[in-house]
PDB file of C-alpha atoms in Angstrom:
ATOM      1  CA  MET C  40     107.517  78.121 130.749  1.00  0.00           C
ATOM      2  CA  LEU C  41     110.743  79.050 128.942  1.00  0.00           C
ATOM      3  CA  GLN C  42     108.890  79.128 125.606  1.00  0.00           C
ATOM      4  CA  ARG C  43     106.302  81.536 127.018  1.00  0.00           C
ATOM      5  CA  SER C  44     109.051  83.779 128.431  1.00  0.00           C
ATOM      6  CA  LEU C  45     110.802  83.893 125.059  1.00  0.00           C
ATOM      7  CA  THR C  46     107.536  84.719 123.311  1.00  0.00           C
ATOM      8  CA  VAL C  47     106.711  87.548 125.725  1.00  0.00           C
ATOM      9  CA  THR C  48     110.268  88.890 125.522  1.00  0.00           C
ATOM     10  CA  THR C  49     110.452  88.914 121.720  1.00  0.00           C
ATOM     11  CA  THR C  50     107.001  90.483 121.447  1.00  0.00           C
ATOM     12  CA  ALA C  51     107.988  93.252 123.875  1.00  0.00           C
ATOM     13  CA  MET C  52     111.317  93.643 122.068  1.00  0.00           C
ATOM     14  CA  PHE C  53     109.546  94.450 118.799  1.00  0.00           C
ATOM     15  CA  ALA C  54     107.349  97.005 120.568  1.00  0.00           C
ATOM     16  CA  ALA C  55     110.576  98.579 121.861  1.00  0.00           C
ATOM     17  CA  LEU C  56     112.228  98.461 118.424  1.00  0.00           C
ATOM     18  CA  THR C  57     109.224 100.216 116.896  1.00  0.00           C
ATOM     19  CA  ALA C  58     109.606 102.892 119.581  1.00  0.00           C
ATOM     20  CA  VAL C  59     113.295 103.269 118.671  1.00  0.00           C
ATOM     21  CA  GLY C  60     112.252 103.566 115.020  1.00  0.00           C
ATOM     22  CA  ALA C  61     110.063 106.543 115.981  1.00  0.00           C
ATOM     23  CA  TYR C  62     113.216 108.442 116.927  1.00  0.00           C
ATOM     24  CA  ILE C  63     114.608 107.972 113.424  1.00  0.00           C
ATOM     25  CA  TYR C  64     112.514 110.948 112.464  1.00  0.00           C
ATOM     26  CA  LEU C  65     112.279 113.419 109.594  1.00  0.00           C
ATOM     27  CA  PRO C  66     109.415 115.921 110.087  1.00  0.00           C
ATOM     28  CA  ILE C  67     108.145 116.697 106.584  1.00  0.00           C
ATOM     29  CA  GLY C  68     104.513 117.600 107.281  1.00  0.00           C
ATOM     30  CA  PRO C  69     101.583 116.171 109.208  1.00  0.00           C
ATOM     31  CA  VAL C  70     103.015 112.661 108.807  1.00  0.00           C
ATOM     32  CA  PRO C  71     106.769 112.387 109.515  1.00  0.00           C
ATOM     33  CA  ILE C  72     109.117 109.904 107.890  1.00  0.00           C
ATOM     34  CA  THR C  73     110.362 107.448 110.533  1.00  0.00           C
ATOM     35  CA  GLY C  74     112.168 104.126 110.809  1.00  0.00           C
ATOM     36  CA  GLN C  75     109.135 102.476 112.388  1.00  0.00           C
ATOM     37  CA  THR C  76     107.829 100.605 109.373  1.00  0.00           C
ATOM     38  CA  LEU C  77     110.995  98.501 109.186  1.00  0.00           C
ATOM     39  CA  PHE C  78     110.144  97.092 112.614  1.00  0.00           C
ATOM     40  CA  VAL C  79     106.449  96.792 111.770  1.00  0.00           C
ATOM     41  CA  TYR C  80     107.389  94.581 108.794  1.00  0.00           C
ATOM     42  CA  LEU C  81     109.871  92.562 110.835  1.00  0.00           C
ATOM     43  CA  SER C  82     107.488  92.074 113.755  1.00  0.00           C
ATOM     44  CA  GLY C  83     104.991  90.428 111.416  1.00  0.00           C
ATOM     45  CA  SER C  84     107.441  88.458 109.326  1.00  0.00           C
ATOM     46  CA  LEU C  85     109.495  87.162 112.259  1.00  0.00           C
ATOM     47  CA  LEU C  86     106.896  86.767 115.020  1.00  0.00           C
ATOM     48  CA  GLY C  87     103.909  85.820 112.889  1.00  0.00           C
ATOM     49  CA  GLY C  88     100.659  87.681 112.402  1.00  0.00           C
ATOM     50  CA  ARG C  89      99.192  87.350 115.885  1.00  0.00           C
ATOM     51  CA  LEU C  90     102.328  88.163 117.887  1.00  0.00           C
ATOM     52  CA  GLY C  91     103.442  90.807 115.400  1.00  0.00           C
ATOM     53  CA  ALA C  92     100.111  92.614 115.740  1.00  0.00           C
ATOM     54  CA  LEU C  93     100.305  92.191 119.511  1.00  0.00           C
ATOM     55  CA  SER C  94     103.759  93.817 119.570  1.00  0.00           C
ATOM     56  CA  GLN C  95     102.383  96.792 117.655  1.00  0.00           C
ATOM     57  CA  ALA C  96      99.313  96.997 119.910  1.00  0.00           C
ATOM     58  CA  LEU C  97     101.668  97.084 122.895  1.00  0.00           C
ATOM     59  CA  TYR C  98     103.653  99.873 121.225  1.00  0.00           C
ATOM     60  CA  VAL C  99     100.484 101.930 120.637  1.00  0.00           C
ATOM     61  CA  LEU C 100      99.251 101.251 124.179  1.00  0.00           C
ATOM     62  CA  LEU C 101     102.551 102.465 125.654  1.00  0.00           C
ATOM     63  CA  GLY C 102     102.296 105.695 123.677  1.00  0.00           C
ATOM     64  CA  CYS C 103      98.665 106.241 124.655  1.00  0.00           C
ATOM     65  CA  MET C 104      99.628 105.721 128.308  1.00  0.00           C
ATOM     66  CA  GLY C 105     102.093 108.594 128.093  1.00  0.00           C
ATOM     67  CA  LEU C 106     105.452 107.045 127.240  1.00  0.00           C
ATOM     68  CA  PRO C 107     107.157 109.201 124.578  1.00  0.00           C
ATOM     69  CA  VAL C 108     107.353 106.429 121.966  1.00  0.00           C
ATOM     70  CA  PHE C 109     105.537 108.046 119.053  1.00  0.00           C
ATOM     71  CA  ALA C 110     107.358 109.935 116.291  1.00  0.00           C
ATOM     72  CA  GLY C 111     109.252 112.910 117.619  1.00  0.00           C
ATOM     73  CA  GLY C 112     108.902 111.745 121.219  1.00  0.00           C
ATOM     74  CA  ARG C 113     105.185 112.457 121.348  1.00  0.00           C
ATOM     75  CA  ALA C 114     102.781 110.536 123.571  1.00  0.00           C
ATOM     76  CA  SER C 115      99.102 110.444 124.591  1.00  0.00           C
ATOM     77  CA  LEU C 116      95.788 109.215 123.334  1.00  0.00           C
ATOM     78  CA  LEU C 117      95.477 112.481 121.403  1.00  0.00           C
ATOM     79  CA  VAL C 118      98.191 111.294 119.004  1.00  0.00           C
ATOM     80  CA  LEU C 119      96.065 108.240 118.219  1.00  0.00           C
ATOM     81  CA  LEU C 120      93.095 110.524 117.553  1.00  0.00           C
ATOM     82  CA  GLY C 121      95.146 112.975 115.452  1.00  0.00           C
ATOM     83  CA  PRO C 122      96.221 112.983 111.791  1.00  0.00           C
ATOM     84  CA  THR C 123      98.727 110.124 112.229  1.00  0.00           C
ATOM     85  CA  GLY C 124      96.464 107.876 114.306  1.00  0.00           C
ATOM     86  CA  GLY C 125      95.311 105.837 111.324  1.00  0.00           C
ATOM     87  CA  TYR C 126      98.904 104.902 110.607  1.00  0.00           C
ATOM     88  CA  LEU C 127      99.369 103.753 114.212  1.00  0.00           C
ATOM     89  CA  ILE C 128      96.303 101.504 113.912  1.00  0.00           C
ATOM     90  CA  GLY C 129      97.673 100.468 110.530  1.00  0.00           C
ATOM     91  CA  PHE C 130     100.881  99.237 112.192  1.00  0.00           C
ATOM     92  CA  MET C 131      98.886  96.467 113.877  1.00  0.00           C
ATOM     93  CA  VAL C 132      96.998  95.490 110.727  1.00  0.00           C
ATOM     94  CA  CYS C 133     100.148  95.661 108.581  1.00  0.00           C
ATOM     95  CA  SER C 134     102.105  93.465 110.969  1.00  0.00           C
ATOM     96  CA  PHE C 135      99.272  90.935 111.143  1.00  0.00           C
ATOM     97  CA  THR C 136      98.935  90.875 107.347  1.00  0.00           C
ATOM     98  CA  VAL C 137     102.674  90.433 106.783  1.00  0.00           C
ATOM     99  CA  GLY C 138     102.871  87.647 109.364  1.00  0.00           C
ATOM    100  CA  TYR C 139      99.806  85.843 108.077  1.00  0.00           C
ATOM    101  CA  LEU C 140     101.047  85.906 104.491  1.00  0.00           C
ATOM    102  CA  ALA C 141     104.668  85.094 105.399  1.00  0.00           C
ATOM    103  CA  LYS C 142     103.645  81.609 106.581  1.00  0.00           C
ATOM    104  CA  VAL C 143     103.123  80.547 102.978  1.00  0.00           C
ATOM    105  CA  GLY C 144     106.633  81.695 102.063  1.00  0.00           C
ATOM    106  CA  ASP C 145     108.087  79.168 104.498  1.00  0.00           C
ATOM    107  CA  ARG C 146     107.000  76.339 102.213  1.00  0.00           C
ATOM    108  CA  LEU C 147     108.977  77.644  99.251  1.00  0.00           C
ATOM    109  CA  ASN C 148     112.286  75.880  98.599  1.00  0.00           C
ATOM    110  CA  SER C 149     114.158  78.626  96.789  1.00  0.00           C
ATOM    111  CA  VAL C 150     115.683  81.516  98.752  1.00  0.00           C
ATOM    112  CA  ARG C 151     114.849  83.825  95.846  1.00  0.00           C
ATOM    113  CA  LEU C 152     111.197  82.745  95.897  1.00  0.00           C
ATOM    114  CA  ARG C 153     110.979  83.168  99.676  1.00  0.00           C
ATOM    115  CA  PHE C 154     112.529  86.634  99.421  1.00  0.00           C
ATOM    116  CA  THR C 155     110.044  87.596  96.700  1.00  0.00           C
ATOM    117  CA  TYR C 156     107.122  86.187  98.645  1.00  0.00           C
ATOM    118  CA  TYR C 157     108.121  87.985 101.844  1.00  0.00           C
ATOM    119  CA  LEU C 158     108.547  91.203  99.872  1.00  0.00           C
ATOM    120  CA  VAL C 159     105.066  90.827  98.366  1.00  0.00           C
ATOM    121  CA  SER C 160     103.595  90.135 101.824  1.00  0.00           C
ATOM    122  CA  MET C 161     105.174  93.390 103.018  1.00  0.00           C
ATOM    123  CA  LEU C 162     103.784  95.259 100.026  1.00  0.00           C
ATOM    124  CA  VAL C 163     100.274  93.986 100.820  1.00  0.00           C
ATOM    125  CA  GLY C 164     100.785  94.962 104.464  1.00  0.00           C
ATOM    126  CA  THR C 165     101.940  98.413 103.383  1.00  0.00           C
ATOM    127  CA  LEU C 166      98.783  98.867 101.331  1.00  0.00           C
ATOM    128  CA  THR C 167      96.682  98.162 104.433  1.00  0.00           C
ATOM    129  CA  LEU C 168      98.839 100.585 106.431  1.00  0.00           C
ATOM    130  CA  TYR C 169      98.480 103.351 103.840  1.00  0.00           C
ATOM    131  CA  PHE C 170      94.730 102.758 103.525  1.00  0.00           C
ATOM    132  CA  LEU C 171      94.096 103.086 107.263  1.00  0.00           C
ATOM    133  CA  GLY C 172      96.464 106.029 107.538  1.00  0.00           C
ATOM    134  CA  LEU C 173      94.805 107.818 104.632  1.00  0.00           C
ATOM    135  CA  LEU C 174      91.332 107.380 106.105  1.00  0.00           C
ATOM    136  CA  GLN C 175      92.185 109.356 109.223  1.00  0.00           C
ATOM    137  CA  LEU C 176      94.527 111.820 107.531  1.00  0.00           C
ATOM    138  CA  CYS C 177      91.883 112.588 104.907  1.00  0.00           C
ATOM    139  CA  TYR C 178      89.416 113.354 107.687  1.00  0.00           C
ATOM    140  CA  TRP C 179      91.906 115.775 109.266  1.00  0.00           C
ATOM    141  CA  LEU C 180      92.500 117.420 105.894  1.00  0.00           C
ATOM    142  CA  GLY C 181      88.805 118.158 105.423  1.00  0.00           C
ATOM    143  CA  GLY C 182      88.136 115.207 103.134  1.00  0.00           C
ATOM    144  CA  ASP C 183      90.786 116.148 100.555  1.00  0.00           C
ATOM    145  CA  LEU C 184      91.934 112.708  99.365  1.00  0.00           C
ATOM    146  CA  THR C 185      94.392 114.106  96.823  1.00  0.00           C
ATOM    147  CA  LYS C 186      96.156 116.171  99.470  1.00  0.00           C
ATOM    148  CA  ALA C 187      96.129 113.179 101.840  1.00  0.00           C
ATOM    149  CA  ILE C 188      97.860 111.045  99.204  1.00  0.00           C
ATOM    150  CA  VAL C 189     100.377 113.809  98.443  1.00  0.00           C
ATOM    151  CA  VAL C 190     101.364 114.278 102.102  1.00  0.00           C
ATOM    152  CA  GLY C 191     100.539 110.826 103.508  1.00  0.00           C
ATOM    153  CA  VAL C 192     101.741 108.342 100.876  1.00  0.00           C
ATOM    154  CA  LEU C 193     103.933 109.749  98.112  1.00  0.00           C
ATOM    155  CA  PRO C 194     106.814 110.969 100.322  1.00  0.00           C
ATOM    156  CA  PHE C 195     107.018 107.528 101.936  1.00  0.00           C
ATOM    157  CA  LEU C 196     107.175 105.327  98.845  1.00  0.00           C
ATOM    158  CA  PRO C 197     110.977 105.400  98.303  1.00  0.00           C
ATOM    159  CA  GLY C 198     111.865 104.864 101.970  1.00  0.00           C
ATOM    160  CA  ASP C 199     109.213 102.223 102.561  1.00  0.00           C
ATOM    161  CA  THR C 200     110.374 100.380  99.443  1.00  0.00           C
ATOM    162  CA  LEU C 201     113.933 100.282 100.814  1.00  0.00           C
ATOM    163  CA  LYS C 202     112.667  99.180 104.240  1.00  0.00           C
ATOM    164  CA  MET C 203     110.606  96.388 102.641  1.00  0.00           C
ATOM    165  CA  VAL C 204     113.635  95.106 100.722  1.00  0.00           C
ATOM    166  CA  LEU C 205     115.808  95.214 103.854  1.00  0.00           C
ATOM    167  CA  ALA C 206     113.097  93.540 105.936  1.00  0.00           C
ATOM    168  CA  ALA C 207     112.630  90.797 103.315  1.00  0.00           C
ATOM    169  CA  ILE C 208     116.392  90.111 103.292  1.00  0.00           C
ATOM    170  CA  LEU C 209     116.466  89.960 107.094  1.00  0.00           C
ATOM    171  CA  THR C 210     113.378  87.743 107.124  1.00  0.00           C
ATOM    172  CA  VAL C 211     114.998  85.195 104.804  1.00  0.00           C
ATOM    173  CA  LYS C 212     117.974  85.032 107.178  1.00  0.00           C
ATOM    174  CA  LEU C 213     116.212  85.281 110.560  1.00  0.00           C
ATOM    175  CA  ARG C 214     112.802  83.629 110.145  1.00  0.00           C
ATOM    176  CA  PRO C 215     114.124  80.083 110.690  1.00  0.00           C
ATOM    177  CA  LEU C 216     115.646  81.227 114.006  1.00  0.00           C
ATOM    178  CA  THR C 217     112.600  83.099 115.250  1.00  0.00           C
ATOM    179  CA  LYS C 218     110.265  80.226 114.389  1.00  0.00           C
ATOM    180  CA  SER C 219     111.900  78.184 117.132  1.00  0.00           C
ATOM    181  CA  LEU C 220     112.055  81.162 119.525  1.00  0.00           C
ATOM    182  CA  VAL C 221     108.377  82.032 119.470  1.00  0.00           C
ATOM    183  CA  GLY C 222     107.009  78.612 118.637  1.00  0.00           C
ATOM    184  CA  ARG C 223     105.186  79.457 115.408  1.00  0.00           C
TER     185      ARG C 223
END
């Protein structure tokens, strides 16, 4: 019973942290720069693929139900259907991918190797996030893939790289603790 309570609590906590990350917000165009991806990476790497994706699904559900948890305090199903909706769906897939791949990193003995492996898992997750985000953004931009890449990927590369490095460092330190918390 206690294990289940801890699992539910940590999953909900990562949904809440992703919501907080939405308020770290720089509006630069149709897709704003936010702090959310840090928590997307951490939800997968610390909770595992299934629970990480569940935390992001909960986050998206809360926003679609009207809580102002999306970037800039927005909310509603219309946000999910708009230009940034693919990125919101991508949060779930990214978190799952990171968590699924991070399991292999646990078997590595060297801290440096684990860090590198976690970082690579986050890079792969980011590629899935960008792909899903670009699909919907490209639709909203009339099929202009070049413009979608210019406004939906390129501005995010430096910040997402820093967030991946920070998340990989935190994962090396915190993953052993969260494994016992959520029973992965």
